[in-house]
Short mmCIF file of C-alpha atoms in Angstrom, two decimals:
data_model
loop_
_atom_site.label_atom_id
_atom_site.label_comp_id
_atom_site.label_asym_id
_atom_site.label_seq_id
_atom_site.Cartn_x
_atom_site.Cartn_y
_atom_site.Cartn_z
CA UNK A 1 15.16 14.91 6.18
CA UNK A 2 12.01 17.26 6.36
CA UNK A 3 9.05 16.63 6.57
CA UNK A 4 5.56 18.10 4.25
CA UNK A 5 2.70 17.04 6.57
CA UNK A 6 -0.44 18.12 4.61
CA UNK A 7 -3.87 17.69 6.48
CA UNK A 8 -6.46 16.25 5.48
CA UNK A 9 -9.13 19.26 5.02
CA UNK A 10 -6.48 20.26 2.36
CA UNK A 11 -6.23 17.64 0.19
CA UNK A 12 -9.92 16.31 -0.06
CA UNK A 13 -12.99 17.66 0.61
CA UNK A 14 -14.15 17.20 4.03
CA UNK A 15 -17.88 17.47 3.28
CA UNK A 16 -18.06 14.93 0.61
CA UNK A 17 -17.13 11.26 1.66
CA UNK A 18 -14.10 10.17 -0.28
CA UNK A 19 -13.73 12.99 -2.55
CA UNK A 20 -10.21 14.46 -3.27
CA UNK A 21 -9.64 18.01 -3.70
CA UNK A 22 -7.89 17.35 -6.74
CA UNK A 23 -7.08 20.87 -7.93
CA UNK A 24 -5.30 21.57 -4.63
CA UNK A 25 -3.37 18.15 -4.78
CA UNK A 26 -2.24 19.20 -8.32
CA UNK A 27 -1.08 22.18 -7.39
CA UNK A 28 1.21 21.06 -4.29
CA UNK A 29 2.61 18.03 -6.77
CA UNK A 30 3.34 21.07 -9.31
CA UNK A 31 5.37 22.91 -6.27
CA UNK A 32 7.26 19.71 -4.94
CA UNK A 33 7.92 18.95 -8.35
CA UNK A 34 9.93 22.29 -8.66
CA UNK A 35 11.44 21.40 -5.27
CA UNK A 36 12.31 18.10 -6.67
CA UNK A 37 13.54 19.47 -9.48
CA UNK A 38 15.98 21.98 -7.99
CA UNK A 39 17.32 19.71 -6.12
CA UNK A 40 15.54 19.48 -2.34
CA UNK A 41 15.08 15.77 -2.20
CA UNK A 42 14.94 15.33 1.33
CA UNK A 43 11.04 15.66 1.44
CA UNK A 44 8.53 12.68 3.59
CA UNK A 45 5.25 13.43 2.89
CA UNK A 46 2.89 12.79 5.07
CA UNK A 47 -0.98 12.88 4.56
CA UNK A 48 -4.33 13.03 6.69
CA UNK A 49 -6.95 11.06 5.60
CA UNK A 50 -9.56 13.82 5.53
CA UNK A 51 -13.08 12.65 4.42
CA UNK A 52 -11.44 9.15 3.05
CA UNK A 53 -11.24 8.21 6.67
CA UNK A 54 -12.86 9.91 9.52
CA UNK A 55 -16.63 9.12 8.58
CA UNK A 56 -16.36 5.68 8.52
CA UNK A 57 -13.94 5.85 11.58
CA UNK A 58 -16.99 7.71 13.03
CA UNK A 59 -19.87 5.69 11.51
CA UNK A 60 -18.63 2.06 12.98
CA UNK A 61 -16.45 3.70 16.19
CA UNK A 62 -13.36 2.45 15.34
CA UNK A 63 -11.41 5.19 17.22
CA UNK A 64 -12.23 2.65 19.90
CA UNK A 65 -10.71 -0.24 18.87
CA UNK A 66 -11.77 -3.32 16.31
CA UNK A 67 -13.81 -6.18 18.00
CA UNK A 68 -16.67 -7.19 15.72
CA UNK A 69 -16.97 -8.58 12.38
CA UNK A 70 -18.66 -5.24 11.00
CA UNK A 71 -15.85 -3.20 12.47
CA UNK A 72 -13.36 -5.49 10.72
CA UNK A 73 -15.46 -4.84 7.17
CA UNK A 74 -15.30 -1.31 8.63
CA UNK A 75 -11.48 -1.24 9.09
CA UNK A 76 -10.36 -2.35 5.77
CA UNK A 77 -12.97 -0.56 4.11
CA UNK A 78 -11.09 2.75 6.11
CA UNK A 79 -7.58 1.10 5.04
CA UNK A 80 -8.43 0.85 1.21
CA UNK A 81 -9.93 4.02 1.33
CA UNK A 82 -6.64 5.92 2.64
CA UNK A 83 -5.12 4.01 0.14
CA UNK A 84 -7.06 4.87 -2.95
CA UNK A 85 -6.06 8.97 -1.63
CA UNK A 86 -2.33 7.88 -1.05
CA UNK A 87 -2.79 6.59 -4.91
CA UNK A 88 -4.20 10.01 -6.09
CA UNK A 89 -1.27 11.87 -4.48
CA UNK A 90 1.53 9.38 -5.79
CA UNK A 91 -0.26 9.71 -8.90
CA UNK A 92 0.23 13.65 -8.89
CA UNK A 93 3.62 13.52 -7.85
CA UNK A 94 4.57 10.73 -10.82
CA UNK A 95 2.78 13.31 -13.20
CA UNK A 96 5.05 16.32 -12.18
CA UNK A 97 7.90 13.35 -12.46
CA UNK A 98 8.39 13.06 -8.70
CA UNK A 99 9.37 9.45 -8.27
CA UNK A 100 7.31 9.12 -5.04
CA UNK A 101 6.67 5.87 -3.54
CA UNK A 102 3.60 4.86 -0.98
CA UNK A 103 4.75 3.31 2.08
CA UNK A 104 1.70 2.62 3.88
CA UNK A 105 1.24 2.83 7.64
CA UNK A 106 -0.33 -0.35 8.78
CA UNK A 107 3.24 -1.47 7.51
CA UNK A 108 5.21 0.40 9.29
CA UNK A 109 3.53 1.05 12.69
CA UNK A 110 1.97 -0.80 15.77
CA UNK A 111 0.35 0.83 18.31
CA UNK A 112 -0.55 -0.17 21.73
CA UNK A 113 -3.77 1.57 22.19
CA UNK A 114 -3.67 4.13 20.42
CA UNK A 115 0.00 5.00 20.52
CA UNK A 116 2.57 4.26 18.21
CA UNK A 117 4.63 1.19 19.74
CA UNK A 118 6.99 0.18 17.12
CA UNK A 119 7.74 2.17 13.85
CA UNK A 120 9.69 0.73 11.23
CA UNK A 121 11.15 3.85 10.34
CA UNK A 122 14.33 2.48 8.60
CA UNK A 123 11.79 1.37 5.35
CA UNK A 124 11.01 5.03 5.27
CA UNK A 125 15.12 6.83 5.53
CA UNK A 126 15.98 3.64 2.72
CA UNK A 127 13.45 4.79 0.52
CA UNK A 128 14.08 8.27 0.64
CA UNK A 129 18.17 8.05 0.35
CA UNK A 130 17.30 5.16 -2.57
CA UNK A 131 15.88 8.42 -4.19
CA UNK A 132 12.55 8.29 -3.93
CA UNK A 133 9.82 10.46 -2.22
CA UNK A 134 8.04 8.37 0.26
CA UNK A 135 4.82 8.95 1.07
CA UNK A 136 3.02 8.08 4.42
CA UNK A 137 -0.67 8.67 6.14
CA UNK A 138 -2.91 8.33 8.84
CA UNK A 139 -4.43 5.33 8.74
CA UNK A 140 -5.80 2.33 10.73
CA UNK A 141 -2.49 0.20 12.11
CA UNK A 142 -2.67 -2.98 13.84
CA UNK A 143 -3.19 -2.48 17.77
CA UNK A 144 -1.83 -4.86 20.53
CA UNK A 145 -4.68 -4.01 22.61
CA UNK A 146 -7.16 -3.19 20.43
CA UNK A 147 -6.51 -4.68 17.45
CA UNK A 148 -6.29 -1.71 14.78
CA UNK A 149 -6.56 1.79 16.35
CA UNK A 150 -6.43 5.25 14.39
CA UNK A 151 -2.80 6.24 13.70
CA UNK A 152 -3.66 10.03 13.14
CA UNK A 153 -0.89 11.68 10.13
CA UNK A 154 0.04 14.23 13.29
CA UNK A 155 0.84 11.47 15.42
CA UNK A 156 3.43 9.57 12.55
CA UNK A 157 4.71 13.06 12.07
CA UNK A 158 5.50 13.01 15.89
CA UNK A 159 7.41 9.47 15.67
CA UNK A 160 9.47 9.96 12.19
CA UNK A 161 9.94 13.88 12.78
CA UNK A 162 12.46 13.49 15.91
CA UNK A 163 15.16 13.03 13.31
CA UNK A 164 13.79 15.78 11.05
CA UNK A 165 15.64 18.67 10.32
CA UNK A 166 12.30 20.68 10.30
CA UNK A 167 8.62 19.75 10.27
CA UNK A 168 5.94 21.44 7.68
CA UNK A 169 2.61 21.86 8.50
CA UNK A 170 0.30 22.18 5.60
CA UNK A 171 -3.16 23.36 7.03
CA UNK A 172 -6.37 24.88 5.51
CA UNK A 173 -5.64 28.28 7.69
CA UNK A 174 -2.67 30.54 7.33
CA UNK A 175 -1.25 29.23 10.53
CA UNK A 176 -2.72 28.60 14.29
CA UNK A 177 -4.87 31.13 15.00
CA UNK A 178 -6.01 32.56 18.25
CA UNK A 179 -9.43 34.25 17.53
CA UNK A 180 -8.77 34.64 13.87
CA UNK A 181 -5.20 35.72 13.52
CA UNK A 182 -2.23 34.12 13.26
CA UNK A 183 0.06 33.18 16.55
CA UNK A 184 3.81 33.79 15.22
CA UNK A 185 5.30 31.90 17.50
CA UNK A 186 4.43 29.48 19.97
CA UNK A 187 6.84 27.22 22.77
CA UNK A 188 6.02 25.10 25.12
CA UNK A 189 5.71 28.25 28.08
CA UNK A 190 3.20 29.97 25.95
CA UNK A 191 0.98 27.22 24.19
CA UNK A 192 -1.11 27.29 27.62
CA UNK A 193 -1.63 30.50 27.20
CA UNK A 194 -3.58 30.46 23.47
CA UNK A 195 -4.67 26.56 23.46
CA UNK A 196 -8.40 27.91 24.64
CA UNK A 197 -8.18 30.18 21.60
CA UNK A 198 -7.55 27.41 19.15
CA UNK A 199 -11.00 27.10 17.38
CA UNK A 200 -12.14 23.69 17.06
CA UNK A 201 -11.92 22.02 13.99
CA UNK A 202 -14.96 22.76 11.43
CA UNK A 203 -15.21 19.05 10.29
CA UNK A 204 -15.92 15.70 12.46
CA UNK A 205 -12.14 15.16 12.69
CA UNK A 206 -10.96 11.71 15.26
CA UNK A 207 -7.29 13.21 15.35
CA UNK A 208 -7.87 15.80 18.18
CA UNK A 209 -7.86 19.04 15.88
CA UNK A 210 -5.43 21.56 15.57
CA UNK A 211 -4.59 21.79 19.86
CA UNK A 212 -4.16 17.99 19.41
CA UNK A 213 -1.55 18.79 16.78
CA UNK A 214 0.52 21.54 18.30
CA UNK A 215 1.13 19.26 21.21
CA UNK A 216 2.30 16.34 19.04
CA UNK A 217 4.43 18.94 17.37
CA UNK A 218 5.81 20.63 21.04
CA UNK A 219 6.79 16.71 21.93
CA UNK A 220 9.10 16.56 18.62
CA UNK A 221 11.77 19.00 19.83
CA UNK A 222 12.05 19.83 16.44
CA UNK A 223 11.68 23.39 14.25
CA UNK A 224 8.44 23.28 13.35
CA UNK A 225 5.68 25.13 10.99
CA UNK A 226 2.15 25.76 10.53
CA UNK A 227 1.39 27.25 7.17
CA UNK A 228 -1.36 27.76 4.27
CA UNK A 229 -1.25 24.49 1.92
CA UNK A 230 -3.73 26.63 0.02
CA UNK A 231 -1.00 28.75 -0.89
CA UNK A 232 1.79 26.08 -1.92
CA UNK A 233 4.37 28.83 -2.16
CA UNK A 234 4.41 29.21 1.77
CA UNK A 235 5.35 25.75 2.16
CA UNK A 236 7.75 25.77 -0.85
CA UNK A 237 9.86 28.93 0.69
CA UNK A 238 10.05 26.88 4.05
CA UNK A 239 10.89 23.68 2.36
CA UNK A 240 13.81 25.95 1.23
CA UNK A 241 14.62 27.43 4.37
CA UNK A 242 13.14 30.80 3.56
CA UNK A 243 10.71 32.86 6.08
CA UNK A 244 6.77 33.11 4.75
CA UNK A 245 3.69 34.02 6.95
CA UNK A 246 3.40 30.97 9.00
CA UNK A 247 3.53 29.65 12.93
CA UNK A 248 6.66 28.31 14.42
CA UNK A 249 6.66 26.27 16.74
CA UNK A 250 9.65 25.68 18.63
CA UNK A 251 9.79 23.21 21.90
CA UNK B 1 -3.20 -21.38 5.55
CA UNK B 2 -4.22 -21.58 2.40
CA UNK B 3 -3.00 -19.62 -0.67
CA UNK B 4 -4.55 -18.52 -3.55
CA UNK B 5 -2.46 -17.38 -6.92
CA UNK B 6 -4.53 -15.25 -9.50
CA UNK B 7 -2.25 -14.93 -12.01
CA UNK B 8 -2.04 -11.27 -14.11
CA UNK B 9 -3.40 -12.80 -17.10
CA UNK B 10 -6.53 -13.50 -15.34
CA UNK B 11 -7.81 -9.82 -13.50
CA UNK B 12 -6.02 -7.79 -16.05
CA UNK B 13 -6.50 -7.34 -20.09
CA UNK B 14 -3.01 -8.26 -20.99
CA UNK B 15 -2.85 -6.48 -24.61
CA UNK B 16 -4.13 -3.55 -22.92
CA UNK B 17 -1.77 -1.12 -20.35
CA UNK B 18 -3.04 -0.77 -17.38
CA UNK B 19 -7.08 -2.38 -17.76
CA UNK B 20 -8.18 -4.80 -15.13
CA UNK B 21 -10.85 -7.17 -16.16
CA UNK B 22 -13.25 -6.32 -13.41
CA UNK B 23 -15.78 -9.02 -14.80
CA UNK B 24 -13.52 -11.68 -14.01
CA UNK B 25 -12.51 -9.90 -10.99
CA UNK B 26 -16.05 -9.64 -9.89
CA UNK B 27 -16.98 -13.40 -10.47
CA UNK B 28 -13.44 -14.25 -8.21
CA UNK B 29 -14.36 -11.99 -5.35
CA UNK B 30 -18.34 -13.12 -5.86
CA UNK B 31 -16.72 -17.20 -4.98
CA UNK B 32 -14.32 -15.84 -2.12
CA UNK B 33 -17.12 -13.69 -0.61
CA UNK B 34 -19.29 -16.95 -0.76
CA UNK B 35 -15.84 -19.09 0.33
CA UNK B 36 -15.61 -16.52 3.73
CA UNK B 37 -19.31 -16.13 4.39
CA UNK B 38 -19.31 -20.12 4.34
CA UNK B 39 -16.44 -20.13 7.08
CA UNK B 40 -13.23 -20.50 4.46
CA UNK B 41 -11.02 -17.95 6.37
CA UNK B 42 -7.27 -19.17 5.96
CA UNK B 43 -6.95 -17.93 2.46
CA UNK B 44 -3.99 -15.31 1.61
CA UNK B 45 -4.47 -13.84 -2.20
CA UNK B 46 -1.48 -13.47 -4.45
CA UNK B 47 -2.17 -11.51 -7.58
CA UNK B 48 0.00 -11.13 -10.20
CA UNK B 49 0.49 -7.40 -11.77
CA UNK B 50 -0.39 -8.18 -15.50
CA UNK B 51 -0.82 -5.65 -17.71
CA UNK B 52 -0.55 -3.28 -14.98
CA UNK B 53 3.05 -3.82 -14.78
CA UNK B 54 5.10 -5.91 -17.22
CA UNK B 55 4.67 -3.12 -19.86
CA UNK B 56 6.78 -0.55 -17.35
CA UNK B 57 9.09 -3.17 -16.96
CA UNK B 58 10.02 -4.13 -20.14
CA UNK B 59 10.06 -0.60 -21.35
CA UNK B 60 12.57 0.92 -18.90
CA UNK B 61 14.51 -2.40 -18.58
CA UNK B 62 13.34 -2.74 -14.55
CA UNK B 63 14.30 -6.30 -14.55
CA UNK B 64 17.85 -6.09 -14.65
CA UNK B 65 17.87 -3.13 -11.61
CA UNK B 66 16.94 0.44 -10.96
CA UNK B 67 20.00 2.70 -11.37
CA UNK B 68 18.90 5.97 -13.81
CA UNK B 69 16.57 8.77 -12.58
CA UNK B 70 14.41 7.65 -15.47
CA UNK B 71 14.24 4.26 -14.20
CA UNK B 72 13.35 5.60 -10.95
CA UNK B 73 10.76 7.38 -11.96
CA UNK B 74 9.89 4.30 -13.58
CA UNK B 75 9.73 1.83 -10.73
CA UNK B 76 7.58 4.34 -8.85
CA UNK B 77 5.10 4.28 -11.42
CA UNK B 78 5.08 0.25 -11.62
CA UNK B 79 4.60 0.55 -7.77
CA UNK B 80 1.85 2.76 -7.82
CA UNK B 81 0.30 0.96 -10.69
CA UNK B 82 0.76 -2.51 -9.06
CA UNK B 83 -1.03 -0.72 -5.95
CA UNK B 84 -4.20 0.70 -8.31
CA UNK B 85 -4.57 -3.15 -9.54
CA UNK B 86 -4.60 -4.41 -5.67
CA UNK B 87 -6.98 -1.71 -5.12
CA UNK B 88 -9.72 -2.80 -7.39
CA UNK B 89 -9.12 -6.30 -6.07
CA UNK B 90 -9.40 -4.99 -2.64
CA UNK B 91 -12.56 -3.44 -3.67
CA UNK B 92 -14.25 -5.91 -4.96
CA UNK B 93 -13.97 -8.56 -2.36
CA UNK B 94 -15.11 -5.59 0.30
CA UNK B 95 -17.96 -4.79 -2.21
CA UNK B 96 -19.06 -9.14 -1.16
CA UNK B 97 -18.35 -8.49 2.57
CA UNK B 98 -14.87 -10.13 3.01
CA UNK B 99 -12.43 -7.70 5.04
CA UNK B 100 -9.76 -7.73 2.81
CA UNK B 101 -6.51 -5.55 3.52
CA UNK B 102 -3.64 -5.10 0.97
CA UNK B 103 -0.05 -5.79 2.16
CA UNK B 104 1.89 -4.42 -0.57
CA UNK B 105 4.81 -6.60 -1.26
CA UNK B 106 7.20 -3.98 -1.48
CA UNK B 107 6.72 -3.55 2.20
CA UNK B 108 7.21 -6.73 3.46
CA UNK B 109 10.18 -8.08 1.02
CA UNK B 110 13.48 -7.81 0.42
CA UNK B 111 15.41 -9.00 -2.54
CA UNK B 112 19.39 -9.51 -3.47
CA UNK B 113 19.89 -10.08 -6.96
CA UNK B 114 16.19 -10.44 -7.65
CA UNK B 115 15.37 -13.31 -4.97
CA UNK B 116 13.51 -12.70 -1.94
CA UNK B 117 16.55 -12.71 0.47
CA UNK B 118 14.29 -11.21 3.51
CA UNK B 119 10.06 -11.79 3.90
CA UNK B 120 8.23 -10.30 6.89
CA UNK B 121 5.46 -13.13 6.95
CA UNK B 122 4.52 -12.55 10.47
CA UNK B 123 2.84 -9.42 8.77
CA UNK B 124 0.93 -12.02 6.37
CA UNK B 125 0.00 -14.32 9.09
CA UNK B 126 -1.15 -11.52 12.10
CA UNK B 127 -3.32 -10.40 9.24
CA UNK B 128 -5.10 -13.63 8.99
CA UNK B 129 -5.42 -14.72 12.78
CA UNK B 130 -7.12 -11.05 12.95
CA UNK B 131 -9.80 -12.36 10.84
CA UNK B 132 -8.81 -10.60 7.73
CA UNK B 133 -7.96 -11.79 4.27
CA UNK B 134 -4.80 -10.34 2.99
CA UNK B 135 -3.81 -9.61 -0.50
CA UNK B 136 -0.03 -9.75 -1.82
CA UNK B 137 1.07 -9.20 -5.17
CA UNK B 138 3.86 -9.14 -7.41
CA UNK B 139 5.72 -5.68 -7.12
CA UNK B 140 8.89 -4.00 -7.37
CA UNK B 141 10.89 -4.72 -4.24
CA UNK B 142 13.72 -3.07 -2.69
CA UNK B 143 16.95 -5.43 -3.80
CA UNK B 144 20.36 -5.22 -1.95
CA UNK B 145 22.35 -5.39 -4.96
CA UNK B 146 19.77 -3.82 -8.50
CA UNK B 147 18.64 -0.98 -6.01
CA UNK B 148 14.79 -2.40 -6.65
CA UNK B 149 13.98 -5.46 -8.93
CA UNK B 150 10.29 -7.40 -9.86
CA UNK B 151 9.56 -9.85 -7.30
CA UNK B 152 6.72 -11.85 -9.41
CA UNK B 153 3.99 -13.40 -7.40
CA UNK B 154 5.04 -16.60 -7.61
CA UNK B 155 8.45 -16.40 -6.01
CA UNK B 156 6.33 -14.31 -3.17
CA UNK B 157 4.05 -17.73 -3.33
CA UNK B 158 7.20 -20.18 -3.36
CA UNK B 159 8.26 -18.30 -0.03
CA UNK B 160 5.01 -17.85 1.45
CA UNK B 161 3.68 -21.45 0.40
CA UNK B 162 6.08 -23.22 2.93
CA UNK B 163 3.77 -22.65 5.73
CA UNK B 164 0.50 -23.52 3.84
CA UNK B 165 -1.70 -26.35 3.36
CA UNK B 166 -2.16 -25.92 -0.32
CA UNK B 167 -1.36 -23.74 -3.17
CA UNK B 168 -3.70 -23.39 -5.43
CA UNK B 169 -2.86 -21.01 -9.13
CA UNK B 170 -5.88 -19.73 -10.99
CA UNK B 171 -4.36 -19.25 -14.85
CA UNK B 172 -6.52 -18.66 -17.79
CA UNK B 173 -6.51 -21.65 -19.23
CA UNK B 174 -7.50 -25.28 -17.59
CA UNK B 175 -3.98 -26.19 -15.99
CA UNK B 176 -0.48 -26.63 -17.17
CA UNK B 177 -1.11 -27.80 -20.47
CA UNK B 178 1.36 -29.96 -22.97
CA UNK B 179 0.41 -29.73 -26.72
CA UNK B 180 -2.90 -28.40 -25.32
CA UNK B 181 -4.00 -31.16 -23.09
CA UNK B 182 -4.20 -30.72 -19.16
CA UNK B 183 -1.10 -32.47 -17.48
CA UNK B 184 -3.11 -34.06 -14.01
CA UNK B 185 0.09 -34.20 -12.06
CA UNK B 186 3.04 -33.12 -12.34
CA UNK B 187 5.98 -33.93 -9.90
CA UNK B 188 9.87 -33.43 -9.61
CA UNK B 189 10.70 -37.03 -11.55
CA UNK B 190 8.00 -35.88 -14.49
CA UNK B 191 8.57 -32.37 -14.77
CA UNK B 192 11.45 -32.81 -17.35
CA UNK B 193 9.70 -34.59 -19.75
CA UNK B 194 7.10 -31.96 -19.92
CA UNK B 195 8.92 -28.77 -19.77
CA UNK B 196 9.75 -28.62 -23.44
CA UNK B 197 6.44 -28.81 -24.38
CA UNK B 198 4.93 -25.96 -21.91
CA UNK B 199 3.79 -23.40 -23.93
CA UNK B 200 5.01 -19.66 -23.36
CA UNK B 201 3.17 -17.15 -22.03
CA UNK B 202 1.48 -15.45 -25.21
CA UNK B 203 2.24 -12.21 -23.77
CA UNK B 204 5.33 -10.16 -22.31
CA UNK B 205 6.12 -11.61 -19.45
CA UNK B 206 9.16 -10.65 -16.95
CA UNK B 207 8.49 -13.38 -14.98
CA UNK B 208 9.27 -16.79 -16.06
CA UNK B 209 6.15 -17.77 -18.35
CA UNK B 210 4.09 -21.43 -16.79
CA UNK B 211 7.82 -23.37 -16.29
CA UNK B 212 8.63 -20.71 -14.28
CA UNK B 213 5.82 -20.91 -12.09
CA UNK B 214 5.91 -25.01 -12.21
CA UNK B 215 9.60 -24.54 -10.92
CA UNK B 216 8.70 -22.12 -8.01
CA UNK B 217 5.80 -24.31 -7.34
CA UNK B 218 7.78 -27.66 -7.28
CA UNK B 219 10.15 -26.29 -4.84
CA UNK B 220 7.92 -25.45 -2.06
CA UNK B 221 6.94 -29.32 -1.27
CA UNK B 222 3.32 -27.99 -0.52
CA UNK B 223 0.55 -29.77 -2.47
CA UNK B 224 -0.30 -27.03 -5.49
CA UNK B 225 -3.06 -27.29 -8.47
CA UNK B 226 -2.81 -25.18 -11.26
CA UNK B 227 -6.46 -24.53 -12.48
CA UNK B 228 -8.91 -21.92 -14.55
CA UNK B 229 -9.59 -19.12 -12.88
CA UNK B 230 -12.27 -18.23 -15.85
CA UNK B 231 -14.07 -20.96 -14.07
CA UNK B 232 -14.65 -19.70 -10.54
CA UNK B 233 -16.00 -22.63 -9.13
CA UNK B 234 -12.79 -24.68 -9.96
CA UNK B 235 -10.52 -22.56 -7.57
CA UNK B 236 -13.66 -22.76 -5.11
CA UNK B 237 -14.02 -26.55 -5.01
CA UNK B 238 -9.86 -26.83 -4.72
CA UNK B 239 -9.88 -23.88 -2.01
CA UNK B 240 -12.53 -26.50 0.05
CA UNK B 241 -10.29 -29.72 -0.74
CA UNK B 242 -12.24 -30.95 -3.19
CA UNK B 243 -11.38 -32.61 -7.01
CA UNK B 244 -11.97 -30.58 -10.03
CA UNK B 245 -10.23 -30.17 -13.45
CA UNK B 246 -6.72 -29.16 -12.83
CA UNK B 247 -2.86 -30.15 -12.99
CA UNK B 248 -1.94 -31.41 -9.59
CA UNK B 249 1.96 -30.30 -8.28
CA UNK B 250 3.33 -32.88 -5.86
CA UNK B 251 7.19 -32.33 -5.27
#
């Protein structure tokens, strides 16, 4: 199994609420479709919920927890709005003839705040040696002590990517960059080292920005990468194995 | 608990792929927005996929199992589609205020030989004591033996419907008719002498046509009423335990 995280800022438009970047979500269905194609079917994608989620996370505070009846409204509002984005990248998928099959989050995953608890991860490894391409996201999950809490994309990459054979990081940047250029490699001795470089995320983002993310990806013990989703060919070559200007990140 | 059937025929435009009726859609989630605001909180929708999904079905032969690449492709596309109909619903009982939350069906059932042969209803129910109104549908389902088969939203409301107070299926026409007169109650002992007379579905339908559903609704030995769901206020007087023009299902 590997897994295609792509972040939110690349697949919608982080300045307009709920607004997919459709032209770049085409584009990365048109690559995995040639993946698919050629045979690499051992692809979980996973998505951020970019500006489908985080204002109204923001607006109502629901990185906090769920107590009132407006944060409830608030809540599924922020669940059927990941939704309608996992439905516009199925959608793309389908169209390249990816058979690709939403598995959403709240599903799958409790959290105890904040933290994954429980993951039902054998749903996802059925569906993807059924033959499909199953698709996952950050999303709003039900919370023992809070009753739903923000499960951030990095986080459920974290939990399902311990039995990955390598994790892909789609970003908006050409890898993690320490005052503008890219960091070829970084391991658990060295992250201290650049993680006051690591600029801070452009957009209101509840996930803890791209420091936030290395460390999920440090905990996973797992091959890791950090590359352009701007430039779908990146992620293709090291979906297939192949070296392309990236970050590794290796525990 | 209390569960409420809205059958295909009634939020989607049969004779046309893929088209919800988002009038009658509207005027349903208008009622339950006016059912929740008035403290009706134990109701769990069941919709059925309509012309969002029979059409798939029937044209790649998904009711007999999912086996071919083509048919995979297929079922993935019924999925997603079943998912773009719960999403309108979704949206248009958050539109009145009611914190509604989809729980696709896929995700919670499993089938062997096209019967539900595993449910997760402690998903259902959590999602109700939480204060939220869930919605279910009919969907492809992952199926032991046909790979995936149609789980239609009845049998999901024979297996749910053991645990509620009352069933109540909105149709689009007054109740179960015979020779176009509303049956008032139908039980075990009668059924027989009606069921040659119940008039088929006048669309393509993979799921058993009104016998069908009077079977699945017999065997759950909950108190049922089959009424119009072109007449909101029928389904809302039945949802608050009152009389209204129906067929009554006592096992």
């Amino acid at each position: 199994m590997q897994i295609l995280k792509l972040g939110g800022s690349v697949i919608t438009q982080k300045d307009r609420p709920q607004t997919a970047d459709l032209e770049a979500i085409r584009r990365l269905a048109k690559m995995l479709g040639g993946l698919w194609k050629s045979g690499v079917r051992d692809i979980v994608l996973v998505h951020g919920a970019g500006s489908f989620g985080h204002a109204l996370v923001i607006q109502h505070r629901l990185d906090n927890g769920v107590k009132t009846e407006a944060q409830k409204l608030a809540c599924a509002q922020t669940r059927a709005a990941c939704a309608k984005l996992s439905a516009i990248v199925a959608q793309a998928l389908l169209d390249e003839g990816v058979p690709a099959m939403v598995l959403p989050t709240g599903l799958l995953a409790v959290s105890t705040n904040k933290r994954i608890s429980k993951f039902d991860e054998k749903k996802v490894l059925s569906c993807l040696a059924a033959g499909y391409l199953p698709i996952l996201r950050g999303d709003m999950v039900p919370d023992a002590s809070l009753g739903f809490s923000v499960c951030s994309g990095d986080q459920l990459v974290a939990r399902l990517g311990k039995k990955a054979e390598r994790i892909v990081l789609g970003s908006d940047v050409d890898g993690v960059l320490a005052d503008g250029k890219v960091i070829p490699l970084i391991t658990s001795q060295n992250f201290a080292k650049y993680e006051s470089h690591l600029r801070p995320s452009d957009s209101p983002d509840v996930t803890g920005g791209m420091a936030g993310k290395v460390k999920e990806l440090l905990s996973v013990k797992v091959s890791a990468y950090v590359a352009n989703a701007l430039q779908p060919e990146r992620l293709e070559a090291l979906l297939q194995g192949k070296k392309t200007i990236c970050t590794q990140i290796e525990w």
